[in-house]
Short mmCIF file of C-alpha atoms in Angstrom, two decimals:
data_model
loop_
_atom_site.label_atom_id
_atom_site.label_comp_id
_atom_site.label_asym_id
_atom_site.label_seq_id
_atom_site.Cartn_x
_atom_site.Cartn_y
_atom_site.Cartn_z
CA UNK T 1 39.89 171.09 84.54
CA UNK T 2 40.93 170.68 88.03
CA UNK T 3 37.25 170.44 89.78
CA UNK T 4 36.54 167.39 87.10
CA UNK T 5 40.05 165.60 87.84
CA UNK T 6 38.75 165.95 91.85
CA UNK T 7 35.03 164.77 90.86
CA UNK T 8 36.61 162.19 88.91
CA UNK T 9 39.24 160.91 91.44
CA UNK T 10 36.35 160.93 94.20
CA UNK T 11 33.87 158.90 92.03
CA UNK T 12 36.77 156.54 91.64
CA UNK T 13 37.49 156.00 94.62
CA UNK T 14 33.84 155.50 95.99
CA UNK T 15 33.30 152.58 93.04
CA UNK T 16 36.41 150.95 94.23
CA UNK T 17 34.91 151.11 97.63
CA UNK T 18 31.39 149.60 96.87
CA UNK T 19 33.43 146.62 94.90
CA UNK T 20 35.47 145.36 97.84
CA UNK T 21 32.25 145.93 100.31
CA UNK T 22 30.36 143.78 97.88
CA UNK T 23 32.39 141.14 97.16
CA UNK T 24 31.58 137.33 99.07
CA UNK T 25 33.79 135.25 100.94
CA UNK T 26 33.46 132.30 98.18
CA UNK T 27 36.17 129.95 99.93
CA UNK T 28 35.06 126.42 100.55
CA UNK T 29 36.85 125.53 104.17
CA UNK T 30 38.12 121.97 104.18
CA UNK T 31 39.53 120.53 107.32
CA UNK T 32 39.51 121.98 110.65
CA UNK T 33 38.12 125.28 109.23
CA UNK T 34 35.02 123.44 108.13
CA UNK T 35 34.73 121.62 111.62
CA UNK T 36 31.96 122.56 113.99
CA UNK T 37 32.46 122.92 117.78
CA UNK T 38 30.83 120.28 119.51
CA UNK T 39 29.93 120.91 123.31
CA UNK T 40 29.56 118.48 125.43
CA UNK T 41 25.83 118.09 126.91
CA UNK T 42 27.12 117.70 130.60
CA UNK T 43 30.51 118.17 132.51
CA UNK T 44 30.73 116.18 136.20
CA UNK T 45 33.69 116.50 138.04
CA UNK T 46 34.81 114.46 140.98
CA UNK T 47 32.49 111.54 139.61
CA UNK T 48 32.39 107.78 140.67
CA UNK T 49 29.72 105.46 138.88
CA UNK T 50 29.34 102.19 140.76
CA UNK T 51 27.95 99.26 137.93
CA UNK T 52 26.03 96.75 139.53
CA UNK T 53 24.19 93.45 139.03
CA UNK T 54 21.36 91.96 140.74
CA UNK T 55 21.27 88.16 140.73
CA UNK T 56 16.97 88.38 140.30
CA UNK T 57 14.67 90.64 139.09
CA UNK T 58 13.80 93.30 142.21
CA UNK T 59 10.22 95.22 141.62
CA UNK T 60 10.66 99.25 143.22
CA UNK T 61 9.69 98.50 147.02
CA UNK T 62 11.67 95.01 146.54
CA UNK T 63 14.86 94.25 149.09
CA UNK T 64 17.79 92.66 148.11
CA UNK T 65 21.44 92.42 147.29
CA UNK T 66 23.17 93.37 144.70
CA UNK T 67 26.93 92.44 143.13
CA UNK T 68 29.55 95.61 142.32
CA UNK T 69 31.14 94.39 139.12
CA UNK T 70 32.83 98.00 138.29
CA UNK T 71 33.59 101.67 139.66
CA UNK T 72 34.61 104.18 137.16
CA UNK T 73 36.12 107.13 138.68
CA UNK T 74 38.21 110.42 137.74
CA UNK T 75 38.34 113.99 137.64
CA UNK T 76 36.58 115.23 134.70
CA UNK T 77 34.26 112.98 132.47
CA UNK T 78 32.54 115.23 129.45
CA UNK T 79 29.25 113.66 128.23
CA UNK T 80 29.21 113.93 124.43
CA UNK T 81 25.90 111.32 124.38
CA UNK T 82 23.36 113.99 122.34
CA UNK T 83 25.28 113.09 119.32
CA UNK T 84 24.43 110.51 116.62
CA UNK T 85 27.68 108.47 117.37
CA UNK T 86 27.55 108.48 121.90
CA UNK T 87 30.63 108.62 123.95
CA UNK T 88 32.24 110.22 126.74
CA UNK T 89 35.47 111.39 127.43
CA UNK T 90 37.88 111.23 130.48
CA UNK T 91 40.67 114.40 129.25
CA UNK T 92 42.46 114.03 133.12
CA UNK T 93 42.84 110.85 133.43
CA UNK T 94 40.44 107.37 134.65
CA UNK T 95 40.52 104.53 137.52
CA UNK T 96 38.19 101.44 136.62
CA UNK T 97 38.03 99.03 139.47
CA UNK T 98 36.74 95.73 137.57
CA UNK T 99 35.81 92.67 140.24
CA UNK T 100 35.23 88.87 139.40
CA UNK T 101 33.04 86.61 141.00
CA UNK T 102 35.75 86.36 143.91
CA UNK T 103 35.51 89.70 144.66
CA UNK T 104 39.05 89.78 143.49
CA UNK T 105 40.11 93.44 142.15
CA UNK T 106 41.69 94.20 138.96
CA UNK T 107 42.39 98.41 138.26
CA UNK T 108 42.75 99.75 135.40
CA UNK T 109 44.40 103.32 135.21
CA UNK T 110 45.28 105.66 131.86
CA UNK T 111 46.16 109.58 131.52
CA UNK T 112 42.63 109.87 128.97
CA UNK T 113 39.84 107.93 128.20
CA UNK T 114 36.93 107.95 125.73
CA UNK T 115 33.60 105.59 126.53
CA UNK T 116 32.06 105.05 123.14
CA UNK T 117 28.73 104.13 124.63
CA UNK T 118 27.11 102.17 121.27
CA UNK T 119 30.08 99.90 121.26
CA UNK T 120 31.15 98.98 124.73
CA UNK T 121 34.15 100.16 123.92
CA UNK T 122 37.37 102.51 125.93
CA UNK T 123 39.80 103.98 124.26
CA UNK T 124 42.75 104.52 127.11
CA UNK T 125 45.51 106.39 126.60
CA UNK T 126 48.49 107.42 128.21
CA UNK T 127 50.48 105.39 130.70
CA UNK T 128 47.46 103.01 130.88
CA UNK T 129 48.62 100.36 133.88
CA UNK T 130 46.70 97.12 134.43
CA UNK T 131 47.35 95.80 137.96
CA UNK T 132 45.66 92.40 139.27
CA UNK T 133 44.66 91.39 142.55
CA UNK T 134 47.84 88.51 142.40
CA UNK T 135 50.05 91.10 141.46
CA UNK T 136 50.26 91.07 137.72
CA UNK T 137 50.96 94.15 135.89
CA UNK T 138 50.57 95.14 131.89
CA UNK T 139 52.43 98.83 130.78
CA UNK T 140 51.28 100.59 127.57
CA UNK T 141 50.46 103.51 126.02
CA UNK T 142 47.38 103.00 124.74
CA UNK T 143 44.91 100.19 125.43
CA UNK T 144 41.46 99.37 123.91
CA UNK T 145 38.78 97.63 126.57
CA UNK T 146 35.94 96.12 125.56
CA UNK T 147 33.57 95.71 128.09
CA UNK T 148 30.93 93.57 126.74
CA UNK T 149 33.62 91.00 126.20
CA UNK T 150 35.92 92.17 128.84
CA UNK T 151 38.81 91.60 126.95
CA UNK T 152 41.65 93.93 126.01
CA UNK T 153 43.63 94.83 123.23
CA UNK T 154 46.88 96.80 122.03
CA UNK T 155 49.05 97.08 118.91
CA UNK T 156 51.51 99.40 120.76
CA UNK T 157 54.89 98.20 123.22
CA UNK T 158 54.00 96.99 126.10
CA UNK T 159 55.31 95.61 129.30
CA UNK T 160 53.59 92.24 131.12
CA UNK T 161 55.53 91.89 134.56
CA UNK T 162 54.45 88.28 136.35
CA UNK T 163 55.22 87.94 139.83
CA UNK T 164 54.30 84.47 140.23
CA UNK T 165 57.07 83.21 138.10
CA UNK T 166 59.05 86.15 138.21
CA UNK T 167 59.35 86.79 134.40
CA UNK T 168 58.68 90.31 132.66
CA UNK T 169 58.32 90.39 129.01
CA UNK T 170 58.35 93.20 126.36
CA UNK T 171 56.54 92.57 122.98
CA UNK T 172 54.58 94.77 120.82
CA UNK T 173 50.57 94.24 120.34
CA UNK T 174 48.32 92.05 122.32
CA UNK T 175 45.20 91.14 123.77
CA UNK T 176 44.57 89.98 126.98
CA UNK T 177 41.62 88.43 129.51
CA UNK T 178 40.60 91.69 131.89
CA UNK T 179 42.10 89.59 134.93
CA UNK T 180 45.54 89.11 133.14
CA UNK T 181 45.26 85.17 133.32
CA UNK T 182 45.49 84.77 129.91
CA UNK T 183 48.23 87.24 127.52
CA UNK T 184 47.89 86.77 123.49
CA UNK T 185 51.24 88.34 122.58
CA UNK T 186 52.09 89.03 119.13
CA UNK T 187 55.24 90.18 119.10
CA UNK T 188 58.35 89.66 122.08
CA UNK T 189 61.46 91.10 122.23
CA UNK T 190 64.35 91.98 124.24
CA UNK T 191 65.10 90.48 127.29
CA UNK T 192 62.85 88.30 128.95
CA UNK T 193 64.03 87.56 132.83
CA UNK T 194 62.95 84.38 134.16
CA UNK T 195 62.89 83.17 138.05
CA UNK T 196 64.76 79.91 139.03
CA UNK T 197 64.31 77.90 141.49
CA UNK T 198 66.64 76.97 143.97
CA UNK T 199 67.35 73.40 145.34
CA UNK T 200 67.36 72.93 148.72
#
């Protein structure tokens, strides 16, 4: 009676066994479980790209000038371009130098970037700071530029400081010309301070 309790308890024991090594993982992941890791195709750090624009069509062994209209430069840019929907992403941060016909200089600078390269389109983020060559200045956290257009756009606070009247105004959502000559704000608040002039 004792050898068939043992034979018994062993066989047991082994068809337990075989169940739980047979059974599937059946669980449908939703969310970031389900989400594959996409690499980027290329990593440059240190990187400047200089956009240009030549006033007439130049053949390969043609000489002639050509017009700067932007340098984009930061630390790290990840090229994410192999993928159905293109774009690129700045994770430490951006500097886009934007000129005009003058030659006059407006920067734009944010904490992260993304370059969605179908649309024309940066996302900035992150203490993004527009400064113009007069002296201008725009303060937000996150900023939309659209190249094509070069126009941008926020819904979040933001801070326009003019020199050239001495007023600086808080509001919330705007778009604005990519030389800050021309503000669209939706929304001001708070206290606006406004320069007077003095009479001699």
């Amino acid at each position: 009676m004792i050898q068939i309790f043992n034979y018994r308890g062993i066989a047991m024991v082994c068809t337990m066994a075989m169940l739980f090594l047979s059974c599937k993982d059946n669980y449908k992941r939703v969310g970031d479980e389900a989400a594959k890791k996409v690499y980027p195709r290329g990593v440059v750090e240190d990187f400047v790209l200089t956009y240009t624009e030549s006033p007439e069509k130049l053949d390969s062994e043609d000489e002639g000038t050509s017009k700067v209209l932007a340098i984009l430069s930061g630390p790290i840019r990840n090229d994410f371009d192999q993928l159905s929907f293109p774009y690129q992403t700045f994770p430490e941060g951006l500097l886009v130098e934007i000129f005009n016909e003058k030659n006059e200089k407006t920067t734009i600078e944010a904490d992260y970037g993304v370059l969605y390269s179908a649309t024309s389109i940066v996302d900035l983020r992150g203490n993004v700071l527009i400064k113009g060559d007069d002296g201008k200045k725009l303060e937000t956290s996150q900023l939309y530029y659209d190249r094509a257009n070069e126009w941008a756009f926020t819904q979040e606070k933001f801070t326009f400081t003019n020199p050239d009247d001495g007023t600086v105004m808080d509001g919330e959502g705007m778009d604005i010309q990519k030389d800050l000559q021309f503000l669209n704000a939706h929304k001001t608040y708070g206290l606006m301070l406004i320069k007077e002039e003095k009479d001699d």
